[in-house]
Coordinates of C-alpha atoms in Angstrom, one line a residue:
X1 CA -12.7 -39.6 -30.5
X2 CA -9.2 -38.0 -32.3
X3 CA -6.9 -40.8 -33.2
X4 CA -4.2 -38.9 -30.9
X5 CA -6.4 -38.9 -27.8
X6 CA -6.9 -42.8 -28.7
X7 CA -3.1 -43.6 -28.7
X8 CA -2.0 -41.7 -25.8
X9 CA 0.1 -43.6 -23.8
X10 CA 1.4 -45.9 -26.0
X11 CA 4.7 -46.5 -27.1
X12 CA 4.9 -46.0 -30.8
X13 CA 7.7 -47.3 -33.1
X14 CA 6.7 -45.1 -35.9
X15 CA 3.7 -43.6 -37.5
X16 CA 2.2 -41.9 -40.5
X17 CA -0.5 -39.4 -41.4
X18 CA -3.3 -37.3 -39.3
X19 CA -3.4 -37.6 -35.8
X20 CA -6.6 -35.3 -35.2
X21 CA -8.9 -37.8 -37.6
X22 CA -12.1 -38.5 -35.6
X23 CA -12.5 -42.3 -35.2
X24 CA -15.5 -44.5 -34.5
X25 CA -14.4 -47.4 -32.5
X26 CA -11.8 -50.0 -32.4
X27 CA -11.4 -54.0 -33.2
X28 CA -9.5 -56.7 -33.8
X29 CA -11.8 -58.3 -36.0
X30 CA -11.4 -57.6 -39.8
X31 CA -14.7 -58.5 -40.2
X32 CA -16.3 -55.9 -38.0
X33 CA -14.6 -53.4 -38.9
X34 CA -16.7 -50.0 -40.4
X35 CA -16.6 -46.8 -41.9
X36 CA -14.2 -44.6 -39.2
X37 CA -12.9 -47.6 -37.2
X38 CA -9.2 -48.4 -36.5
X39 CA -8.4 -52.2 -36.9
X40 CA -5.6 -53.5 -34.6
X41 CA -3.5 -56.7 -36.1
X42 CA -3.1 -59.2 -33.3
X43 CA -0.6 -61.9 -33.8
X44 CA -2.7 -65.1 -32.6
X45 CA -1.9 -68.8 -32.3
X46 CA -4.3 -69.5 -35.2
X47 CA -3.4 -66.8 -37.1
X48 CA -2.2 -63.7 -37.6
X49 CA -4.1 -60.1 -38.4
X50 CA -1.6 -58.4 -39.9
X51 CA -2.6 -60.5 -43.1
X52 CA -6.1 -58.8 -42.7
X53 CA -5.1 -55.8 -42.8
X54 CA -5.6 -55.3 -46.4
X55 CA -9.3 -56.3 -46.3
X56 CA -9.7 -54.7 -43.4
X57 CA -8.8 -51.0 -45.3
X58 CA -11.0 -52.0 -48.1
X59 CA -13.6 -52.6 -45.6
X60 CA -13.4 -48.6 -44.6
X61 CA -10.8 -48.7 -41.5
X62 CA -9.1 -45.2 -40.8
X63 CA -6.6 -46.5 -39.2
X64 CA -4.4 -49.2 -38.4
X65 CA -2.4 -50.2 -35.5
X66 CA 0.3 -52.9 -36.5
X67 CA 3.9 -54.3 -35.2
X68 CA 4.7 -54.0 -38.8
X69 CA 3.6 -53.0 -42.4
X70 CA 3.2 -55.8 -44.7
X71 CA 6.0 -55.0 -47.8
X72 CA 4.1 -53.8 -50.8
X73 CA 0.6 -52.7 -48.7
X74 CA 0.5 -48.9 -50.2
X75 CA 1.0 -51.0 -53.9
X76 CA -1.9 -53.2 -53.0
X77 CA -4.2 -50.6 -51.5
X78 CA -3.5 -47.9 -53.9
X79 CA -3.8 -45.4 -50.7
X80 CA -1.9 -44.9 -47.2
X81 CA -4.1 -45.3 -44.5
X82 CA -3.2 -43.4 -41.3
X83 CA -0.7 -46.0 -39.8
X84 CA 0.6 -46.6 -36.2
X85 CA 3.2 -49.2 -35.6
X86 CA 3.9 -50.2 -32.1
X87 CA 6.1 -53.1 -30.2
X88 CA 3.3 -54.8 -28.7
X89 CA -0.4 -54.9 -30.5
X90 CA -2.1 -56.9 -27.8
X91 CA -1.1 -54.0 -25.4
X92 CA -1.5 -51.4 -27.9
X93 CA -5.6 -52.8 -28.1
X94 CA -5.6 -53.0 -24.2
X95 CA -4.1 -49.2 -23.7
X96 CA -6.6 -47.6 -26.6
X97 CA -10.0 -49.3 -24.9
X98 CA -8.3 -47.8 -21.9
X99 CA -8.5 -44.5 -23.9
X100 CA -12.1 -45.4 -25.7
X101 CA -13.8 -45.6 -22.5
X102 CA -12.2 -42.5 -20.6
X103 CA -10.0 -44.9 -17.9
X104 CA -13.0 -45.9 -15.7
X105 CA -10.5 -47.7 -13.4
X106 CA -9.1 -44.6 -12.2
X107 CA -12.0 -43.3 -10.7
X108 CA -12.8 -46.3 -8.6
X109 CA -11.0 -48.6 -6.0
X110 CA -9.8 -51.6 -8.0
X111 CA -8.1 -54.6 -6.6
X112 CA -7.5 -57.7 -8.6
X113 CA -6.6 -61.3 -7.5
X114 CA -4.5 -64.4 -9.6
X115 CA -3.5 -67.2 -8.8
X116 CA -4.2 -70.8 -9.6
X117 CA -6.7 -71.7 -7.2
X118 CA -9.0 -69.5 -5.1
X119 CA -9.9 -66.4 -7.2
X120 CA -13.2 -66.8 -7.2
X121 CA -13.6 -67.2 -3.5
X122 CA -11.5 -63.7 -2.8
X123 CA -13.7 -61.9 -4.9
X124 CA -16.8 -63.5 -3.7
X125 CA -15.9 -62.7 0.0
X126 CA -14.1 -59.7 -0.5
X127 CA -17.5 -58.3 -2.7
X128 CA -19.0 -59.3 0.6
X129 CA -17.3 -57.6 2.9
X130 CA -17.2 -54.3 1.0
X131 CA -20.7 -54.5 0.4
X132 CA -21.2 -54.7 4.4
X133 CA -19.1 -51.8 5.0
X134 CA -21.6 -49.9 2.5
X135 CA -19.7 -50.0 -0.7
X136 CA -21.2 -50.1 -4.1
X137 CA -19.4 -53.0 -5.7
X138 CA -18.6 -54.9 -8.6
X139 CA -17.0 -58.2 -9.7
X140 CA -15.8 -59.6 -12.7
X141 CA -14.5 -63.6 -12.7
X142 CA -15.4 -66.6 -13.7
X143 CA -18.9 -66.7 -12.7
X144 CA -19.4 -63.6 -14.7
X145 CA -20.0 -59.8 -14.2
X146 CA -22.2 -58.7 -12.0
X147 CA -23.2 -55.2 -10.2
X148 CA -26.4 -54.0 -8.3
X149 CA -29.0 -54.6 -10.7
X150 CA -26.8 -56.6 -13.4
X151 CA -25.4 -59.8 -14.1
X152 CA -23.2 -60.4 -17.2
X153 CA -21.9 -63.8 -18.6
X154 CA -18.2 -63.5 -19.0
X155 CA -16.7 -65.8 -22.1
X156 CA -13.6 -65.9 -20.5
X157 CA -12.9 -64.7 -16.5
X158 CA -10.8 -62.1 -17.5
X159 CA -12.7 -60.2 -20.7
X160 CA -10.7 -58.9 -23.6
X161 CA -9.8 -55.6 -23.1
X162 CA -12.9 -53.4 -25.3
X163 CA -15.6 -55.5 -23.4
X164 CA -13.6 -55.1 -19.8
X165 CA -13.1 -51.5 -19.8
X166 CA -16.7 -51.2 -21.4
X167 CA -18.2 -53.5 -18.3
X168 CA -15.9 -50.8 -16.3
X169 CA -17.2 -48.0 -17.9
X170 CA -20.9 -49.2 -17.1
X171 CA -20.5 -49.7 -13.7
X172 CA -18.8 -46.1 -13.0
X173 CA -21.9 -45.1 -15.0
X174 CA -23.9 -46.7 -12.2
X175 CA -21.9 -45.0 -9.3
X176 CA -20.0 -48.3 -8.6
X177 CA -17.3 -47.3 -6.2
X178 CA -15.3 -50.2 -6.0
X179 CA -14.3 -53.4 -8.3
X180 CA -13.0 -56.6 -7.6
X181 CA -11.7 -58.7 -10.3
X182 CA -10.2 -61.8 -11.0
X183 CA -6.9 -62.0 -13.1
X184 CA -5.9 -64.7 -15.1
X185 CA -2.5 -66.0 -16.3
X186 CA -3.7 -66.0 -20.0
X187 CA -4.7 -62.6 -19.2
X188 CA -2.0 -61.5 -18.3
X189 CA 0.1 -63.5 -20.9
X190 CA -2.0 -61.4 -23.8
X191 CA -2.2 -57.7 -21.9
X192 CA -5.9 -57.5 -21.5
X193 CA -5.6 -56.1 -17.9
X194 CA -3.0 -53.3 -20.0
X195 CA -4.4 -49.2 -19.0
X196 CA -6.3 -51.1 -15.8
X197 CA -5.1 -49.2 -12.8
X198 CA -5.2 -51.4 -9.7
X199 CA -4.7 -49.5 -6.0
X200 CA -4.8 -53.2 -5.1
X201 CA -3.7 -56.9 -6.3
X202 CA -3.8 -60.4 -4.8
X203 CA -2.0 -63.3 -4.8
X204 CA -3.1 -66.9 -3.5
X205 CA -1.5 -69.6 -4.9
X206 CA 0.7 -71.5 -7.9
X207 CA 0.6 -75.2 -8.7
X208 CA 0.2 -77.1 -11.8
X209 CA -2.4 -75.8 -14.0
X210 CA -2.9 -75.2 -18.1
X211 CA 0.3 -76.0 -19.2
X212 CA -0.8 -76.9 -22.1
X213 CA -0.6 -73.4 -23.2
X214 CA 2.0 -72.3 -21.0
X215 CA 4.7 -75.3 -21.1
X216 CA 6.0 -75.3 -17.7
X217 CA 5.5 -74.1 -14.6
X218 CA 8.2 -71.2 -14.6
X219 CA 6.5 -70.0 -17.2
X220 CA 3.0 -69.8 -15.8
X221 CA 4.5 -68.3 -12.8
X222 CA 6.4 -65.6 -15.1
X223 CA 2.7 -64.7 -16.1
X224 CA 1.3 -64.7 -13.1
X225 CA 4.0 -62.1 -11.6
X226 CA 3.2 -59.7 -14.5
X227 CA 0.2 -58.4 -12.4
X228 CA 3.1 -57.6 -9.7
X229 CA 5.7 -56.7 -11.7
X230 CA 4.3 -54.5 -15.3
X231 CA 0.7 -54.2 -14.1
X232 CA 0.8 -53.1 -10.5
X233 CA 3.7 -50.4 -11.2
X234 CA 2.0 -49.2 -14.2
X235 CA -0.8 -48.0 -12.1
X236 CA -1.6 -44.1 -11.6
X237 CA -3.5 -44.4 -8.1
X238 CA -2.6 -43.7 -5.1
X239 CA -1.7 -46.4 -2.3
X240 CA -1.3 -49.0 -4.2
X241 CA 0.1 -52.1 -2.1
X242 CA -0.1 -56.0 -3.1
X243 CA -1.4 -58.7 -0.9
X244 CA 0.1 -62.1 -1.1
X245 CA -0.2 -65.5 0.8
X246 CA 3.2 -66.4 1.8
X247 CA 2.1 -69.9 2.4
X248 CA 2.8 -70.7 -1.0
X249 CA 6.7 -70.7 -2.0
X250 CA 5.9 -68.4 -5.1
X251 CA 4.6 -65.8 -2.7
X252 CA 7.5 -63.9 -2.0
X253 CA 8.5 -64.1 -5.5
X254 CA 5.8 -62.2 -6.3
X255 CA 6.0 -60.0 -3.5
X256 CA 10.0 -59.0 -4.6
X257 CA 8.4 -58.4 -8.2
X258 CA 6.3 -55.6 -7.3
X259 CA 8.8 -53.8 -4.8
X260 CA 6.6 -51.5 -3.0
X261 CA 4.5 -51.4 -0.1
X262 CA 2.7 -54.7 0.5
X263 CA 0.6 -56.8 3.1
X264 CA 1.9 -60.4 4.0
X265 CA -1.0 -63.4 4.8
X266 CA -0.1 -66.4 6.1
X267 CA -2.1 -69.6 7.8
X268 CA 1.6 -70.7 9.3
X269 CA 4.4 -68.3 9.8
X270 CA 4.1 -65.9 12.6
X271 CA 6.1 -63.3 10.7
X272 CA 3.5 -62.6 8.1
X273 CA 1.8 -59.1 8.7
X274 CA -1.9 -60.8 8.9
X275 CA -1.5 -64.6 10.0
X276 CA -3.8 -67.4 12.2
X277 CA -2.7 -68.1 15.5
X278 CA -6.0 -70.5 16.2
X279 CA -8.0 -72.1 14.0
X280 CA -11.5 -74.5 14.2
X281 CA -12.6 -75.9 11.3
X282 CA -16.1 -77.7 11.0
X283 CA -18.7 -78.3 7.8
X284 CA -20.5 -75.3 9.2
X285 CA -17.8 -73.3 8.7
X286 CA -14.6 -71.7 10.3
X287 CA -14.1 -69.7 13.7
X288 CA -10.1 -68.4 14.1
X289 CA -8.1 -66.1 15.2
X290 CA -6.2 -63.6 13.1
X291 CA -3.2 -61.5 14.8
X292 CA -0.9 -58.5 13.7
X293 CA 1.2 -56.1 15.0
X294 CA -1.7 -54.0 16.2
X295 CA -3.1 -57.3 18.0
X296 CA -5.7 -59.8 17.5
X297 CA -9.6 -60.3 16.7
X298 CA -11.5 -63.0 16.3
X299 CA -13.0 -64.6 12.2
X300 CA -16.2 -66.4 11.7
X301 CA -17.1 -67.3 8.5
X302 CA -19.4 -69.7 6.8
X303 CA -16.6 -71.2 4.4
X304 CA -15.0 -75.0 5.3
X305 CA -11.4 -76.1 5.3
X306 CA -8.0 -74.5 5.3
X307 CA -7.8 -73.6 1.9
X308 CA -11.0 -71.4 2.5
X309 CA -9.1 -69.7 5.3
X310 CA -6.6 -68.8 3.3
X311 CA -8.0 -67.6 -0.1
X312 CA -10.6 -65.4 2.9
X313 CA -6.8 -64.2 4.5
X314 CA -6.0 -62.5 1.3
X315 CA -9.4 -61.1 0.9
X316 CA -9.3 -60.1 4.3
X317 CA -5.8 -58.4 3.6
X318 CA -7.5 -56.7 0.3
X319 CA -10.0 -55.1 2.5
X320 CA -7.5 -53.7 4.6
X321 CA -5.5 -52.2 2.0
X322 CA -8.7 -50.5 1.0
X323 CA -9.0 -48.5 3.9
X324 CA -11.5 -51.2 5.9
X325 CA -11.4 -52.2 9.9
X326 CA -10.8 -54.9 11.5
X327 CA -14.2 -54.5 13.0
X328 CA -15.9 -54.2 9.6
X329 CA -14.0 -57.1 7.8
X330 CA -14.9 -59.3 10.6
X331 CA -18.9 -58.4 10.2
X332 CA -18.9 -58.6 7.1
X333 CA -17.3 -62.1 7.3
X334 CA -20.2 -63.7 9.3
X335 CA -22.4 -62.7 6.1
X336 CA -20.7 -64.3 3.4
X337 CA -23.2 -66.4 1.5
X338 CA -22.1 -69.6 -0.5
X339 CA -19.2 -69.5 -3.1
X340 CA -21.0 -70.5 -6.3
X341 CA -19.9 -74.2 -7.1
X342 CA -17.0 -74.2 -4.0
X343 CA -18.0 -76.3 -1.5
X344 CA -21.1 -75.6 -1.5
X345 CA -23.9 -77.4 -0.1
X346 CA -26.5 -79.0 -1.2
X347 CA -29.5 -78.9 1.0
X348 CA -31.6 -81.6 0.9
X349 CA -34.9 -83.4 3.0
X350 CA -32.6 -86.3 4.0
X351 CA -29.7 -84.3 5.6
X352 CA -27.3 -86.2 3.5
X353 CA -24.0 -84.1 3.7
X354 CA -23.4 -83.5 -0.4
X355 CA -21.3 -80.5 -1.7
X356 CA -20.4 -79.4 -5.1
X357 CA -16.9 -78.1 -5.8
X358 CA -15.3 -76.8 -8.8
X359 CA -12.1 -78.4 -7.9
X360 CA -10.5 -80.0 -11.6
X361 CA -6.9 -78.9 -10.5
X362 CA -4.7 -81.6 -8.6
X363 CA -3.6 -79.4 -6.1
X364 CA -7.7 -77.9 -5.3
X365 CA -8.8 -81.2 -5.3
X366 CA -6.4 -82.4 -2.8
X367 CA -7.1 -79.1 -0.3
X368 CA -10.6 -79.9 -0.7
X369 CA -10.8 -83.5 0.3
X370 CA -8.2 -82.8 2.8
X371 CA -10.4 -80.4 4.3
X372 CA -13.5 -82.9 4.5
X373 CA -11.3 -85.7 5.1
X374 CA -11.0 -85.3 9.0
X375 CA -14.5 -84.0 8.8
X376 CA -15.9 -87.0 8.1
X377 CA -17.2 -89.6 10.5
X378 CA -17.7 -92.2 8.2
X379 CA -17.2 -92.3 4.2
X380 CA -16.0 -89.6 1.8
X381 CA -16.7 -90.5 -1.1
X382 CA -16.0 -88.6 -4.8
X383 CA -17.3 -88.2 -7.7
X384 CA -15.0 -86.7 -10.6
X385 CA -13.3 -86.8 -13.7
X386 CA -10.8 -84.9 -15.8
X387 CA -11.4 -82.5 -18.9
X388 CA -10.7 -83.1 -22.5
X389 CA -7.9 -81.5 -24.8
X390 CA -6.2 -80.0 -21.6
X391 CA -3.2 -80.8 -19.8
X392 CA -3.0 -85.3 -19.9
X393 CA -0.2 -85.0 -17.2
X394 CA -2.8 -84.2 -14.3
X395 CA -5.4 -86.8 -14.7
X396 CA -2.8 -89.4 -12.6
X397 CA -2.6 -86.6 -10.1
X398 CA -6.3 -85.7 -9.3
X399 CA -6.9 -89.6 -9.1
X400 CA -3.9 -89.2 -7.1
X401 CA -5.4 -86.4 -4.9
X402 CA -8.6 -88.5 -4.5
X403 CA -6.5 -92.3 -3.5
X404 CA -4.9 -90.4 -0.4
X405 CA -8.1 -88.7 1.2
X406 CA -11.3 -90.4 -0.3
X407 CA -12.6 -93.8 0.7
X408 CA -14.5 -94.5 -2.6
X409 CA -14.9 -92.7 -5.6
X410 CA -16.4 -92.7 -9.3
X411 CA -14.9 -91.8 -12.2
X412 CA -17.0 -90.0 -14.6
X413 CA -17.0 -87.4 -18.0
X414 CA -15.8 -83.8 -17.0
X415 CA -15.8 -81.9 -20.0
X416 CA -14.5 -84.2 -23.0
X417 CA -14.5 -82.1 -25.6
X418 CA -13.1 -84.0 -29.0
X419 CA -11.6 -86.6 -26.8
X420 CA -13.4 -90.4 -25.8
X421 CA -14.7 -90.1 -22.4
X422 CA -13.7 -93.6 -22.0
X423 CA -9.7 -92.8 -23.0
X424 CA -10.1 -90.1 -20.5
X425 CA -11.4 -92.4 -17.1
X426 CA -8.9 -95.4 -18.6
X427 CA -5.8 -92.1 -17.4
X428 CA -8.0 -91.3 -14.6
X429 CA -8.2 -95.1 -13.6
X430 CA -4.6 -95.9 -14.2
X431 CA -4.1 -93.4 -11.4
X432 CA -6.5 -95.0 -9.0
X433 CA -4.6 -98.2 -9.6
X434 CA -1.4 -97.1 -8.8
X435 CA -2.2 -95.7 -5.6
X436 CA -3.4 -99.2 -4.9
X437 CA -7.1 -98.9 -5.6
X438 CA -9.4 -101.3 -7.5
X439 CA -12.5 -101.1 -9.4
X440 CA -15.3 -102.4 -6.6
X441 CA -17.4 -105.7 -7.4
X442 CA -20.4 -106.5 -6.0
X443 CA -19.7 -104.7 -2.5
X444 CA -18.8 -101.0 -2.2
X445 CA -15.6 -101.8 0.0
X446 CA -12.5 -98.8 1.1
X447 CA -9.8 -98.0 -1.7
X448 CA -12.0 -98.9 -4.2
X449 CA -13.5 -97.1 -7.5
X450 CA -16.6 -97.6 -10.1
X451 CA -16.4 -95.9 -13.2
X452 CA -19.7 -94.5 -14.9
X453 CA -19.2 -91.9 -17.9
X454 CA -22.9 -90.8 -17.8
X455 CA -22.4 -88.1 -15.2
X456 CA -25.9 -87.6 -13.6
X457 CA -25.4 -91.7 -13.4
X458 CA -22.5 -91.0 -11.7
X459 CA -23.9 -88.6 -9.3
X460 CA -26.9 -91.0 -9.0
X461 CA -24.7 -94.4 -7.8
X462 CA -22.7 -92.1 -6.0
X463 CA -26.0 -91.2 -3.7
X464 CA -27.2 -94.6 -3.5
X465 CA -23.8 -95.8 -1.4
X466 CA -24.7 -93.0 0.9
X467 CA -25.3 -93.8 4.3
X468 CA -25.3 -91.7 8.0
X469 CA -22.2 -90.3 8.6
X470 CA -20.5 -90.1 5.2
X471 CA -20.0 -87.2 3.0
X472 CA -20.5 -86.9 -0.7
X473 CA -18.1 -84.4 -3.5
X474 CA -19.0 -83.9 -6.7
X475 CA -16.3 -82.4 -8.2
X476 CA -14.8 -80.8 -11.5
X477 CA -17.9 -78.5 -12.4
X478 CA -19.1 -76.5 -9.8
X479 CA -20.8 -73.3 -10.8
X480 CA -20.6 -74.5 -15.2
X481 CA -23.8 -74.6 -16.5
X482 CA -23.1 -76.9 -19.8
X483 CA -20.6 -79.9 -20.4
X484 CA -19.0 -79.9 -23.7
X485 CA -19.3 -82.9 -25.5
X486 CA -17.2 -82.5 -29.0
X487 CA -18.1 -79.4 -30.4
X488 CA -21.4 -79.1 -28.3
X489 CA -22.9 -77.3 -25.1
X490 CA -25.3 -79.2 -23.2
X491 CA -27.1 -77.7 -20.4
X492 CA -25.6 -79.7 -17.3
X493 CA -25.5 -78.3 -13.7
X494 CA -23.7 -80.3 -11.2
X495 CA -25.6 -78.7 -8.4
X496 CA -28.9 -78.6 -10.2
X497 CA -28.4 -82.4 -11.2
X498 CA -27.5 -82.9 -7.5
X499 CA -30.4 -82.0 -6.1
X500 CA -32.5 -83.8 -8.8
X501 CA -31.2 -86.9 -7.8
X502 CA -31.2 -86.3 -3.7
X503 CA -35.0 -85.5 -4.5
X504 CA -35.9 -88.6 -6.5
X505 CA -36.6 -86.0 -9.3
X506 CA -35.7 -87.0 -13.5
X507 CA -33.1 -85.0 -15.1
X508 CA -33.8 -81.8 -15.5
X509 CA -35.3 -80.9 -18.5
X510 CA -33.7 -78.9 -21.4
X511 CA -34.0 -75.1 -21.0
X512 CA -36.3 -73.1 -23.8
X513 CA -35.0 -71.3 -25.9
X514 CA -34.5 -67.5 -24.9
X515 CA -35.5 -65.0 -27.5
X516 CA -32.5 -62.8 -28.2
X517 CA -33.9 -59.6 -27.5
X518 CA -34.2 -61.3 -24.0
X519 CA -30.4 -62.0 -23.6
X520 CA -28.1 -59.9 -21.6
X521 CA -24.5 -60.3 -22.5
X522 CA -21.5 -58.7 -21.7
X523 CA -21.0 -57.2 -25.6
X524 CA -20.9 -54.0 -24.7
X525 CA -20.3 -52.0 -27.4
X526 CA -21.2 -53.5 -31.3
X527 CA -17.8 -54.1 -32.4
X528 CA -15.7 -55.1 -29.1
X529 CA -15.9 -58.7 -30.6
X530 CA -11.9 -60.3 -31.2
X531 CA -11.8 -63.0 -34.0
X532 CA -10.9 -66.2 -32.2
X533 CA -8.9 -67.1 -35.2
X534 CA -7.2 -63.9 -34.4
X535 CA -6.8 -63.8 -30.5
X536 CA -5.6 -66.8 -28.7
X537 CA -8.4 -68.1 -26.7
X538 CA -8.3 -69.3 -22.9
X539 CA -7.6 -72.9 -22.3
X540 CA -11.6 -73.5 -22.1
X541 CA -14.6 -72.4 -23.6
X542 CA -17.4 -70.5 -22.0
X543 CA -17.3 -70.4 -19.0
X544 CA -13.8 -70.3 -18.6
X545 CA -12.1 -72.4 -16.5
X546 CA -9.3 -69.8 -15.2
X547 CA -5.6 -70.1 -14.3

């Protein structure tokens, strides 16, 4: 590709020498870089590439796209590269994979959700829905990538930009017509969804989540309205229009950001465009009724509790600003399968009622034992914990979450990471205590708590105080395939584990090892890798645990 065609669209601060060179590819790794490439110098929270941009030259990059030119480069290289210096490098990266891979996004319907909770469930149902109606669909997110015929491990839920618009590229390849994506703060925060034209974007909620890389909650809202207010706008389709849940205060906020056309969901206030004037909730699932100005129809859909109703309301709102019916939405509602790791149930030969949940947010975990809570004829009990080198203000609020809804619970290891385990449940605990819990004794009785750090022990003790009636979470993990343990991934699957136990079955046993020719991953192209000293990483590791 010429190296003009590559920048187009970008806003350039200066530049220097010849725009119609012919360059291989792009990255943001000085240590992929080849013969032909152009090297883009991310600042990062590690470090910063503009002081590999020297070995990156030497290395045979044609070009490089900078913020600024380190004083004394031409001196040091002993030749001027072809240079382009721009405001923003993260976007510049973002807008020139756009360029790479033709803009795939304009040639398909793509609608993309944020939010703290719930992303995964709109894409899930919404991928459903379009797929009823006869659409050939995508979805990118935390559980990964995915298309007829492919599924893609993601190492974060919203890719950097070379391997998103690659994936995007693919699927166009493959006739997909329309994408639904999930969107994450951090994503947002570092441009990666930059040269991605939505027709539609989402909103479902804001509560306290990863502020351990964004400070405070203002500014992990700020990120969030991005997709609303730079993203959304910066779109070249036609009919674009948000969706947002004004249940949540930060809804209209959002709303006000982007300005134009947009669709209003709400569980509560009659004024919303699409809103729930009856509602019957059950562990089967949900039966309601949704209303607009047009009038009313009738929602089945195999999902439980109110915060399930309302992630499906915005989904239900996305299909609709994609041109779908009432009448389609709602059949394609009643076919929605499972949302990997929410709520979802684990069947068993006992018909003990057990579900696995990915809630390890405060706010999630409280909607999802609120949900179950008046659900429950006898017991709900929990199983949880919290995760390591992340945010230490929310451990006193999930135990928090769990002393107002649950009747017994278990603390156990989440994802510990560097940290103890045991410093971890003694955070965890101190919650528990101060909601006026206490660690049981020889009798399982109400408002009391057991902690085991061995998680499949956990799960297992958990089972054995299971009688008729009661109901059973295990929480924190839902769809992840590994814990982390300091710096290692060890194959754990709550729902996998789960079933072991219910089944009398041993721990499963360690997967073999895959030949590498064997592996699918989403490395689309050779050199779309970004150098995690480089880049800032999301606030978990593979797979990412979203915001």
């Amino acid at each position: 590709m010429r190296l003009e065609d590559l920048i187009r669209g970008m806003a350039i601060v200066d530049r220097r020498g010849h725009f119609d060179a012919e360059v291989r590819t792009i990255t943001a790794d000085s240590r992929k870089v080849g013969d032909g490439d152009v090297f883009v110098a991310i600042r990062g929270g590690q470090a910063d590439g503009h002081g590999f941009i020297e070995p990156a030259v030497r290395q045979g990059a044609k070009v490089v796209i900078a913020e600024e030119w380190p004083e004394g480069m031409d001196e040091s290289l002993g030749k001027k590269p072809n240079v382009v210096l721009v405001e923003d490098a993260r976007r510049a990266l973002a807008l020139t994979a756009a360029n790479l891979f033709g803009e795939p996004s304009r040639d398909m319907v793509l609608g993309g959700v944020t939010g703290t909770n719930g992303k995964t469930t709109v894409t899930h149902v919404l991928d459903a829905v379009l797929s009823h109606a006869g659409k050939k669909t995508g979805v990118l997110g935390t559980v990964g990538a995915r298309y007829p015929g492919k599924s893609l491990p993601l190492q974060h839920t919203t890719p950097d930009p070379l391997i998103l618009q690659g994936i995007l590229a693919k699927m166009l390849n493959e006739e997909v017509s329309h994408v639904v994506m999930e969107v994450s703060s951090h994503a947002l925060d570092q441009q990666r969804v930059g040269g991605v034209h939505f027709k539609v974007v989402g909103f479902t909620n804001l509560t306290q989540d990863h502020l351990d890389y964004h400070k405070n909650i203002d500014t992990y809202a700020a990120a969030k309205r991005r997709l609303f207010s730079e993203v959304l706008p910066a779109s070249e389709v036609q009919g674009r229009m948000a969706v947002v849940n004004l249940d949540d205060p930060r809804g209209e906020e959002m709303a006000e950001a982007w300005g134009g056309k947009t669709l209003t969901v709400s569980l509560e206030r009659g004024d919303a465009d699409l809103f729930v004037s009856e509602v019957e909730y059950g562990l089967g699932g949900t039966r309601a009724v949704v209303e607009n100005a047009k009038g009313s129809w009738d929602l089945t859909v195999p999902l439980i509790g109110a915060h399930n109703l309302s992630n499906v309301m915005v989904a239900v709102g996305m299909a609709e600003a994609m041109g779908l019916s009432p009448s389609r939405i709602a059949e394609g509602l009643k076919r929605v399968a499972p949302v990997p790791g929410r709520l979802e149930p684990i069947e068993n030969e006992d018909d003990k009622r057990v579900f696995v949940d990915y809630a390890h947010t405060p706010d999630a975990l409280d909607k999802v034992l609120a949900c179950l809570a008046p659900l429950t004829s006898e017991r709900l009990i929990v199983v949880f914990g919290c995760g390591g080198d992340r945010d230490v203000e929310k451990r006193p609020l999930m135990a928090a979450a769990v002393a107002r809804h649950a009747h017994v619970a278990v603390v156990t290891s989440d994802n510990p990471r560097s940290e103890d385990p045991a410093e971890i449940a003694s955070a965890v605990e101190l919650g528990l205590k101060e909601a006026g819990w206490s660690r049981f004794g020889t009798v399982v009785a109400p408002r009391t708590f057991a902690t085991e750090l061995d998680r499949r022990k956990a799960i297992e003790l958990a089972v054995s105080w299971m009688e008729p009636g009661d109901v059973l979470v295990v929480a924190g993990k839902g769809h992840e395939r590994t814990q982390i343990i300091k710096d290692a991934e060890r194959p754990f699957d709550d729902r996998e584990e789960t079933r072991r136990v219910l089944a009398g079955l041993p721990p499963a046993p360690p997967p073999p090892p895959i030949p590498p020719s064997d592996v699918e991953t989403a490395q689309v192209v050779d050199s779309v890798d970004i150098d995690p000293d480089i880049v800032d990483e999301e606030s978990e590791k593979p797979p990412e645990r979203d915001s």
